[in-house]
CSV table of C-alpha atoms in Angstrom, one decimal:
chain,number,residue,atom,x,y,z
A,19,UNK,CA,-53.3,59.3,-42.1
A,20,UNK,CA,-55.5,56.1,-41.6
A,21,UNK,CA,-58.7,58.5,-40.5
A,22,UNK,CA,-58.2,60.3,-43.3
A,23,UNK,CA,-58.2,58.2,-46.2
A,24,UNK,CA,-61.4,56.5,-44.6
A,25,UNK,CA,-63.3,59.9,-44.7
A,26,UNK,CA,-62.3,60.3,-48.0
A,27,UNK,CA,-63.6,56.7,-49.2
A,28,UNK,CA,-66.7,57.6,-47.0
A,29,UNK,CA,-67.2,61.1,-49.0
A,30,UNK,CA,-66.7,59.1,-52.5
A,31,UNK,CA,-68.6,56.6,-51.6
A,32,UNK,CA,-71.6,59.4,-50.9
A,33,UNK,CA,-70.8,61.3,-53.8
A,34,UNK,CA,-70.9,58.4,-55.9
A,35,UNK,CA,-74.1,57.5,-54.2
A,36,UNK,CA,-75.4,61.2,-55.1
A,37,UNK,CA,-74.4,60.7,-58.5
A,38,UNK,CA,-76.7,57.5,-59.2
A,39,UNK,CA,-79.3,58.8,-57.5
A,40,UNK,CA,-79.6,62.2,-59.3
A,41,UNK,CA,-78.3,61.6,-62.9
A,42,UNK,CA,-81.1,59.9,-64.3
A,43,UNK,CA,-83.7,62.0,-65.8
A,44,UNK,CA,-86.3,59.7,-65.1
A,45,UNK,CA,-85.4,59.1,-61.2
A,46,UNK,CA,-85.5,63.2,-60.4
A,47,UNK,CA,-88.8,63.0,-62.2
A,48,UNK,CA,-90.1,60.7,-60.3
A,49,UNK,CA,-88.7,62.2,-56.7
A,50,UNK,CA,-90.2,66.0,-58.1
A,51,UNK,CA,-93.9,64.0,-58.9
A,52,UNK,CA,-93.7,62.0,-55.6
A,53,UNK,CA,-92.8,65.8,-53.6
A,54,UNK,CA,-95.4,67.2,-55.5
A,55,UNK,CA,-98.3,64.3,-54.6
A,56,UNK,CA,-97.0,64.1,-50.8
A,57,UNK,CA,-99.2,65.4,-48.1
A,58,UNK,CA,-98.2,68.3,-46.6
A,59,UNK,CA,-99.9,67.9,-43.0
A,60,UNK,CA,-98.0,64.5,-42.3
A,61,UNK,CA,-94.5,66.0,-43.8
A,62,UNK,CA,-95.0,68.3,-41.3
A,63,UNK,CA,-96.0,65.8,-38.7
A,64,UNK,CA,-93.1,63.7,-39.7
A,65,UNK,CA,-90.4,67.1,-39.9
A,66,UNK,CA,-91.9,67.7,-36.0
A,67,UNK,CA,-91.8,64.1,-34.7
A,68,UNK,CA,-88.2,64.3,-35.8
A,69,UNK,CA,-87.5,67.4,-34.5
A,70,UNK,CA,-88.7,66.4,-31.0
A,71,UNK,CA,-86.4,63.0,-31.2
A,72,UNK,CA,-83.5,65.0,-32.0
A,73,UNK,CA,-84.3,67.5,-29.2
A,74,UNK,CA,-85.4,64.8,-26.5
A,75,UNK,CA,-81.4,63.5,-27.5
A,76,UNK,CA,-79.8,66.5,-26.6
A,77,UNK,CA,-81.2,66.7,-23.5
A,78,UNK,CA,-80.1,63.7,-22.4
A,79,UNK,CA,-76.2,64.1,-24.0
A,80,UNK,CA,-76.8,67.3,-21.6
A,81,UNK,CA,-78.0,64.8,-19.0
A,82,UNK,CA,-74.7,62.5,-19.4
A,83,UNK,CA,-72.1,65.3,-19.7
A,84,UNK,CA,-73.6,67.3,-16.7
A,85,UNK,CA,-73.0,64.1,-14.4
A,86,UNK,CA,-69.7,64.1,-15.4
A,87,UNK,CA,-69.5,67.5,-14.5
A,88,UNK,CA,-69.0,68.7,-18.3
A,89,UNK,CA,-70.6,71.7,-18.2
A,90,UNK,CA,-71.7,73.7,-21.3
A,91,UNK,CA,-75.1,75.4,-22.2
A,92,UNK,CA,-78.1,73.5,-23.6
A,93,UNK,CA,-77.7,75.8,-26.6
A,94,UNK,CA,-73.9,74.9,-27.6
A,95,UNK,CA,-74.4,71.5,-27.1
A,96,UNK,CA,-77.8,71.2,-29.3
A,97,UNK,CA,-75.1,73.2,-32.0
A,98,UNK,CA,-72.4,70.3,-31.5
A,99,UNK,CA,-75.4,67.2,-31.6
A,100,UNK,CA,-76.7,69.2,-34.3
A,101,UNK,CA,-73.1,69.1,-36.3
A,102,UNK,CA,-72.9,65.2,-35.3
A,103,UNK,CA,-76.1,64.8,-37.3
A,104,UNK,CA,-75.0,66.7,-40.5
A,105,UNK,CA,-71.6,64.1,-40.7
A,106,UNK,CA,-74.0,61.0,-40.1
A,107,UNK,CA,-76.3,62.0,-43.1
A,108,UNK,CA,-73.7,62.8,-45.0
A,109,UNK,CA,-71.2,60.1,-44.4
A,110,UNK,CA,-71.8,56.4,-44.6
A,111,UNK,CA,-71.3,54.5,-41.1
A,112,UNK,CA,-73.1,55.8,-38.3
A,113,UNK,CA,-70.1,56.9,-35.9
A,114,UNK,CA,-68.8,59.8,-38.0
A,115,UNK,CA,-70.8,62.4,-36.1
A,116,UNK,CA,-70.2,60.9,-32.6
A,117,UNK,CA,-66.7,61.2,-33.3
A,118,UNK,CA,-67.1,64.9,-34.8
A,119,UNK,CA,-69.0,65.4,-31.6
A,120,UNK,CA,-66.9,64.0,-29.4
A,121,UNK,CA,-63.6,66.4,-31.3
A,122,UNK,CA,-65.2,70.0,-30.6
A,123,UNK,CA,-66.4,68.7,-27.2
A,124,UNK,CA,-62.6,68.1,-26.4
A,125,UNK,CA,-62.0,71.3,-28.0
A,126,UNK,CA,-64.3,73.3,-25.8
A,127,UNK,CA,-63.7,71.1,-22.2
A,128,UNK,CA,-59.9,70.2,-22.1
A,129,UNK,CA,-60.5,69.4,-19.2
């Protein structure tokens, strides 16, 4: 009951967030002008730099889990690091998608 009334004060606590961020008329103005003056070539630089990061920290929660002879494709587990991302931009605190993680990993090893 505890865990679940913290993600629900973590996804109010984002929405609310959302909400101030996105009401004013003047503020989404701004963010559409910024998006609009940005420079492609480094947003793609930037999108790609991350992109490798995220892919370079896969590999090495495939590393970890293979020495503790875990074994699951490089695929599946890019899909489960990939969900543990979506809960830590989308929830405030930075363990939300470990934990997330760690759930379908348990799921998919019982062992």
């Amino acid at each position: 009951m505890k865990k679940i009334l913290i993600t629900l004060f973590q996804l109010s606590v984002t929405v609310a967030v959302l909400y101030w961020v996105y009401h004013d008329p003047n503020r989404r103005a701004q963010m559409v002008e910024a998006i609009r003056n940005a420079e492609y070539r480094w947003v793609v630089m930037g999108i790609l730099g991350y992109v490798v990061v995220e892919i370079a920290a896969a590999f090495r929660w495939h590393v970890l889990l293979k020495v503790q002879k875990i074994r699951l494709t490089l695929p599946r587990l890019s899909g489960l690091f990939l969900i543990g991302m979506f809960y830590n931009q989308f929830l405030p605190g930075g363990t939300g998608g470990d934990i997330m993680k760690s759930y379908y990993l348990l799921k998919e090893t019982p062992d």
